[in-house]
Amino acid sequence: MRFVSAEQVARRAGVSRSAVSRTFTPGASVSPATREKVLKAAEELGYHVNDLARGVLNNQSRLVGIVATKPEVGFRAHLTAALTKALIRRGSVPVLINTGQTEEEMLAAQKMLIGHRAEATIILSGSPPASFLELARRNGQPVVLIGRSEPEADHVHAGNSEASIEAARLLLKAGRRRLAFAGSQSATPSILERQVAFVAEVEHRGFEVQIAHGHDSNYDCGLAAARALLAEGPAPDAIFCANDLIAFGVMDVLRREGGLRIPDDVAVIGFDDVPEASWLNYNLTTFRQDPLVMAQRAVDLLERRIADPDAEQGHDRVVPELVVRETFVPET
């Protein structure tokens, strides 16, 4: 590829190469007449400043890495989209790295971002190893985590336990007694927090919880969890699901294979409020995580860290709100 160069713009405008550079450098001194000629030539040629080269010269760039596992799935897809929009509004260039959760994969992603002088890294998947945070610290690269907590990094965390406790209280208040939790063997920090809080609250009130797990936190996981619950004996009369994708699978099995009515026979509550939760076939009562809010909170923490590298770690907790639809209507 042969991009239009500043030298070509200078020749077309009849000015020096340095005049072109000054024209595209904020705050640099250049006469109005020269600026007009340079901008006119740049538009005619289709010239754009080489931001990558400028970033290398300044030992920094506007790149911000987003490290995520399966960024196309469920709530993470909407959070990733919200993050890219928030970063672009900030003037950053988001770079999405779709990686796994192993230490080797995380470090490979980080080395790539540091090699390209990324300004910061936002992590949506996996808890970064200590070596990840140490390498970022040595290079002065801020790290913001979403959905997990680390003592040495800024993070945005959903109020998983608060929502899960509320789910348990509302279901018991409505007279549901055979409660179940549909979770995932992936046991991410967020899903584990939801399970622990829900089970603890139910047991604290003198009842037991059936627990069923699928392999991953997706629709197939919900299918597997629901089948396991139905195979154990009497069907639960309420199921709290670790996320909406799991809830969709649970609901389809309850209706199609169990012949059960929702919410008459079984109440179902999800978590995330992805757009599909409002579809007529599901109409799922769920706890809403707002991806726009969480993304902006992450960018705010990033701005704070860049402005004051020595500030104490910022911890922002966003408590989800219950969105009531047809699968469970709390008593008033």
Coordinates of C-alpha atoms in Angstrom, one line a residue:
M1 CA 0.0 0.0 0.0
R2 CA 1.2 3.5 -0.8
F3 CA -0.5 6.1 1.3
V4 CA -0.5 9.8 0.3
S5 CA 2.5 11.4 2.0
A6 CA 3.0 14.8 3.6
E7 CA 5.7 15.4 0.9
Q8 CA 3.1 15.0 -1.8
V9 CA 0.8 17.4 0.0
A10 CA 3.6 19.9 0.3
R11 CA 4.3 19.8 -3.5
R12 CA 0.6 20.1 -4.4
A13 CA 0.2 23.1 -2.0
G14 CA 3.6 24.7 -3.0
V15 CA 4.8 24.9 0.6
S16 CA 7.5 23.2 2.7
R17 CA 7.2 19.8 4.3
S18 CA 7.4 21.4 7.8
A19 CA 4.5 23.7 6.9
V20 CA 2.3 20.6 6.3
S21 CA 3.5 19.2 9.7
R22 CA 2.7 22.4 11.5
T23 CA -0.8 22.6 9.8
F24 CA -1.7 19.2 11.3
T25 CA -0.1 19.8 14.7
P26 CA -2.6 21.3 17.2
G27 CA -1.3 24.6 18.6
A28 CA 1.6 24.9 16.0
S29 CA 2.2 28.3 14.3
V30 CA 1.1 28.5 10.7
S31 CA -0.3 31.4 8.7
P32 CA -4.0 31.3 7.6
A33 CA -3.1 31.4 4.0
T34 CA -0.6 28.5 4.3
R35 CA -3.1 26.5 6.4
E36 CA -5.8 26.9 3.7
K37 CA -3.5 25.8 0.9
V38 CA -2.4 22.7 2.8
L39 CA -5.9 21.7 3.8
K40 CA -7.1 22.1 0.2
A41 CA -4.2 20.0 -1.1
A42 CA -4.8 17.3 1.6
E43 CA -8.5 17.1 0.7
E44 CA -7.8 16.8 -3.0
L45 CA -5.2 14.0 -2.5
G46 CA -7.0 12.2 0.3
Y47 CA -4.2 12.7 2.8
H48 CA -4.5 11.8 6.5
V49 CA -1.9 12.2 9.2
N50 CA 0.1 9.1 10.1
D51 CA -1.1 8.8 13.7
L52 CA 0.8 5.5 14.2
A53 CA 4.1 7.1 13.3
R54 CA 3.4 10.2 15.4
G55 CA 2.6 7.9 18.4
V56 CA 5.8 6.0 18.0
L57 CA 7.8 9.3 18.0
N58 CA 6.0 10.4 21.1
N59 CA 6.4 6.9 22.7
Q60 CA 2.7 6.6 23.0
S61 CA -0.4 6.1 20.9
R62 CA -4.2 6.5 21.1
L63 CA -4.6 2.8 21.0
V64 CA -6.6 1.2 23.8
G65 CA -6.7 -2.6 24.0
I66 CA -9.9 -4.5 24.8
V67 CA -9.0 -8.0 25.8
A68 CA -12.0 -10.4 25.8
T69 CA -12.9 -14.1 25.5
K70 CA -15.7 -14.7 23.1
P71 CA -16.6 -11.0 22.7
E72 CA -19.4 -11.9 20.4
V73 CA -21.5 -13.8 23.0
G74 CA -24.3 -12.5 25.2
F75 CA -23.9 -9.4 27.4
R76 CA -20.2 -9.3 26.6
A77 CA -21.0 -8.4 22.9
H78 CA -23.0 -5.4 24.0
L79 CA -20.4 -4.3 26.5
T80 CA -17.7 -4.6 23.9
A81 CA -19.7 -2.5 21.4
A82 CA -20.4 0.1 24.1
L83 CA -16.7 0.3 25.0
T84 CA -15.6 0.8 21.5
K85 CA -18.1 3.7 21.1
A86 CA -17.1 5.3 24.4
L87 CA -13.4 5.1 23.5
I88 CA -13.9 6.5 20.0
R89 CA -15.8 9.5 21.6
R90 CA -12.8 10.0 23.8
G91 CA -10.5 10.1 20.7
S92 CA -9.0 6.7 21.3
V93 CA -8.5 3.9 18.8
P94 CA -10.0 0.7 20.3
V95 CA -8.2 -2.6 19.4
L96 CA -10.1 -5.8 20.2
I97 CA -8.1 -8.9 21.1
N98 CA -10.2 -12.0 21.2
T99 CA -8.2 -14.3 23.5
G100 CA -8.6 -17.1 26.0
Q101 CA -8.2 -17.0 29.7
T102 CA -4.8 -18.8 30.2
E103 CA -1.8 -16.9 31.5
E104 CA 0.1 -17.5 28.2
E105 CA -2.7 -16.0 26.1
M106 CA -3.1 -13.0 28.4
L107 CA 0.6 -12.2 28.3
A108 CA 0.8 -12.6 24.5
A109 CA -2.1 -10.1 24.2
Q110 CA -0.4 -7.7 26.5
K111 CA 3.0 -7.9 24.8
M112 CA 1.2 -7.1 21.5
L113 CA -0.4 -4.1 23.0
I114 CA 2.8 -2.8 24.6
G115 CA 4.7 -3.4 21.4
H116 CA 2.2 -1.1 19.6
R117 CA 2.5 1.4 22.5
A118 CA -1.2 1.1 23.5
E119 CA -2.1 3.8 25.9
A120 CA -4.1 1.4 28.2
T121 CA -5.7 -2.0 28.4
I122 CA -9.3 -2.9 29.4
I123 CA -9.9 -6.5 30.3
L124 CA -13.3 -8.2 30.0
S125 CA -12.2 -11.8 30.4
G126 CA -10.1 -13.8 32.9
S127 CA -8.3 -12.5 36.0
P128 CA -4.9 -11.2 34.8
P129 CA -1.9 -12.9 36.3
A130 CA 0.4 -10.9 38.6
S131 CA 3.0 -10.8 35.8
F132 CA 0.5 -9.0 33.6
L133 CA -0.1 -6.3 36.1
E134 CA 3.6 -6.0 36.9
L135 CA 4.6 -5.6 33.2
A136 CA 1.9 -3.0 32.7
R137 CA 3.1 -1.1 35.8
R138 CA 6.7 -1.1 34.6
N139 CA 5.6 0.3 31.2
G140 CA 3.2 2.9 32.8
Q141 CA 0.2 1.3 31.0
P142 CA -3.1 1.7 32.9
V143 CA -5.2 -1.5 33.3
V144 CA -9.0 -1.4 33.9
L145 CA -10.9 -4.6 34.7
I146 CA -14.6 -5.1 34.1
G147 CA -16.4 -7.8 36.0
R148 CA -13.6 -8.8 38.2
S149 CA -11.6 -7.3 41.1
E150 CA -7.9 -7.1 41.5
P151 CA -6.2 -5.2 44.4
E152 CA -3.6 -3.6 42.0
A153 CA -5.9 -2.5 39.2
D154 CA -8.9 -0.1 38.7
H155 CA -12.1 -2.0 38.1
V156 CA -15.8 -1.7 37.4
H157 CA -17.8 -4.5 39.0
A158 CA -21.5 -5.4 38.7
G159 CA -23.5 -5.7 41.9
N160 CA -23.9 -9.4 41.5
S161 CA -24.4 -10.2 45.1
E162 CA -27.0 -7.4 45.7
A163 CA -29.1 -8.6 42.7
S164 CA -28.8 -12.3 43.7
I165 CA -29.9 -11.6 47.3
E166 CA -32.9 -9.6 46.0
A167 CA -33.8 -12.5 43.6
A168 CA -33.9 -14.9 46.6
R169 CA -35.9 -12.6 48.8
L170 CA -38.5 -11.8 46.1
L171 CA -39.0 -15.5 45.1
L172 CA -39.4 -16.6 48.7
K173 CA -41.8 -13.7 49.4
A174 CA -43.9 -14.9 46.5
G175 CA -44.3 -18.3 48.1
R176 CA -41.8 -20.2 46.0
R177 CA -40.1 -22.9 48.0
R178 CA -38.4 -25.3 45.6
L179 CA -35.7 -22.9 44.5
A180 CA -32.9 -23.7 42.0
F181 CA -29.8 -22.0 40.5
A182 CA -28.8 -22.6 36.9
G183 CA -25.1 -21.8 36.5
S184 CA -22.0 -22.7 34.6
Q185 CA -18.9 -24.8 35.1
S186 CA -16.9 -21.9 33.7
A187 CA -17.2 -20.3 37.2
T188 CA -16.2 -16.8 36.2
P189 CA -15.9 -14.4 39.1
S190 CA -19.3 -12.8 38.3
I191 CA -21.2 -16.1 37.9
L192 CA -19.6 -17.5 41.0
E193 CA -20.6 -14.4 43.0
R194 CA -24.2 -14.7 41.9
Q195 CA -24.4 -18.4 42.8
V196 CA -22.8 -17.9 46.3
A197 CA -25.0 -14.9 47.2
F198 CA -28.2 -16.5 46.0
V199 CA -27.6 -19.9 47.8
A200 CA -26.4 -18.1 51.0
E201 CA -29.5 -16.0 51.2
V202 CA -31.9 -18.9 50.6
E203 CA -30.2 -21.1 53.1
H204 CA -30.1 -18.2 55.6
R205 CA -33.9 -18.1 55.4
G206 CA -34.2 -21.8 56.1
F207 CA -34.6 -23.3 52.6
E208 CA -32.4 -25.4 50.2
V209 CA -31.3 -24.7 46.7
Q210 CA -30.9 -27.2 43.9
I211 CA -27.8 -26.3 41.8
A212 CA -27.3 -27.4 38.2
H213 CA -24.5 -26.4 35.9
G214 CA -23.9 -26.6 32.1
H215 CA -20.5 -26.5 30.5
D216 CA -20.3 -22.8 29.5
S217 CA -22.4 -19.7 30.2
N218 CA -24.6 -19.9 27.1
Y219 CA -27.9 -21.3 25.7
D220 CA -26.6 -24.9 25.6
C221 CA -25.7 -24.5 29.3
G222 CA -29.3 -23.6 30.1
L223 CA -30.5 -26.7 28.2
A224 CA -28.2 -29.0 30.2
A225 CA -29.0 -27.3 33.6
A226 CA -32.7 -27.6 33.1
R227 CA -32.6 -31.2 32.0
A228 CA -30.5 -32.0 35.1
L229 CA -33.0 -30.2 37.4
L230 CA -35.9 -32.1 35.8
A231 CA -34.1 -35.4 36.2
E232 CA -33.5 -35.0 39.9
G233 CA -37.1 -35.3 40.9
P234 CA -39.9 -32.8 41.4
A235 CA -39.3 -29.7 39.2
P236 CA -38.3 -26.5 41.0
D237 CA -41.0 -23.9 41.3
A238 CA -38.4 -21.1 40.8
I239 CA -35.1 -20.9 39.0
F240 CA -32.6 -18.1 39.2
C241 CA -30.2 -18.2 36.2
A242 CA -26.7 -16.9 36.1
N243 CA -27.4 -15.0 32.9
D244 CA -30.1 -14.5 30.2
L245 CA -28.6 -16.9 27.7
I246 CA -28.8 -19.7 30.3
A247 CA -32.4 -18.6 31.2
F248 CA -33.4 -19.0 27.5
G249 CA -32.2 -22.5 27.4
V250 CA -33.9 -23.3 30.8
M251 CA -37.2 -21.9 29.6
D252 CA -37.2 -23.9 26.4
V253 CA -36.6 -27.2 28.2
L254 CA -39.2 -26.5 30.9
R255 CA -41.8 -25.8 28.3
R256 CA -41.0 -28.3 25.5
E257 CA -39.6 -31.2 27.5
G258 CA -41.1 -30.7 30.9
G259 CA -44.6 -29.5 29.8
L260 CA -44.4 -26.8 32.5
R261 CA -45.9 -23.3 32.4
I262 CA -43.9 -20.2 33.2
P263 CA -44.5 -18.6 35.6
D264 CA -47.5 -20.6 36.9
D265 CA -45.5 -23.8 37.5
V266 CA -41.9 -22.4 37.5
A267 CA -40.8 -18.8 37.9
V268 CA -37.6 -17.8 36.0
I269 CA -35.3 -14.9 36.6
G270 CA -32.3 -14.0 34.5
F271 CA -29.4 -11.7 34.7
D272 CA -28.0 -9.1 32.1
D273 CA -31.2 -8.0 30.2
V274 CA -29.8 -8.6 26.7
P275 CA -32.2 -7.4 24.0
E276 CA -33.5 -10.9 23.4
A277 CA -34.9 -11.0 26.9
S278 CA -37.8 -8.7 25.7
W279 CA -38.6 -11.0 22.8
L280 CA -42.2 -12.3 22.9
N281 CA -41.1 -15.9 23.2
Y282 CA -39.2 -15.2 26.4
N283 CA -40.4 -11.9 28.0
L284 CA -37.9 -12.6 30.7
T285 CA -37.8 -11.0 34.1
T286 CA -34.1 -10.2 34.7
F287 CA -31.6 -7.9 36.3
R288 CA -30.3 -5.3 33.9
Q289 CA -26.7 -4.5 33.5
D290 CA -26.4 -1.3 31.4
P291 CA -23.5 -1.8 29.0
L292 CA -23.4 2.0 28.2
V293 CA -23.0 2.8 31.9
M294 CA -20.4 0.2 32.6
A295 CA -18.4 1.2 29.5
Q296 CA -18.4 4.9 30.5
R297 CA -17.4 4.1 34.1
A298 CA -14.4 2.1 32.7
V299 CA -13.4 5.0 30.5
D300 CA -13.8 7.4 33.5
L301 CA -11.4 5.3 35.5
L302 CA -9.0 5.2 32.6
E303 CA -9.1 9.0 32.4
R304 CA -8.5 9.3 36.1
R305 CA -5.6 6.9 36.0
I306 CA -3.9 8.8 33.1
A307 CA -4.4 12.1 34.9
D308 CA -3.0 10.8 38.1
P309 CA -0.9 7.6 37.7
D310 CA -0.2 7.5 41.5
A311 CA -3.8 7.7 42.6
E312 CA -5.3 4.9 44.7
Q313 CA -7.1 2.2 42.8
G314 CA -10.6 3.1 41.7
H315 CA -13.4 0.7 42.4
D316 CA -16.8 1.3 40.8
R317 CA -19.7 -1.0 41.6
V318 CA -22.8 -0.8 39.4
V319 CA -25.9 -2.5 41.0
P320 CA -28.3 -4.0 38.4
E321 CA -32.0 -3.1 38.5
L322 CA -34.8 -5.7 38.2
V323 CA -36.7 -5.5 35.0
V324 CA -40.1 -7.2 35.5
R325 CA -41.7 -9.1 32.6
E326 CA -43.8 -12.2 32.4
T327 CA -41.6 -15.0 33.7
F328 CA -41.9 -13.7 37.3
V329 CA -43.9 -10.8 38.8
P330 CA -43.0 -10.0 42.4
E331 CA -45.7 -9.5 45.0
T332 CA -46.4 -5.8 45.7

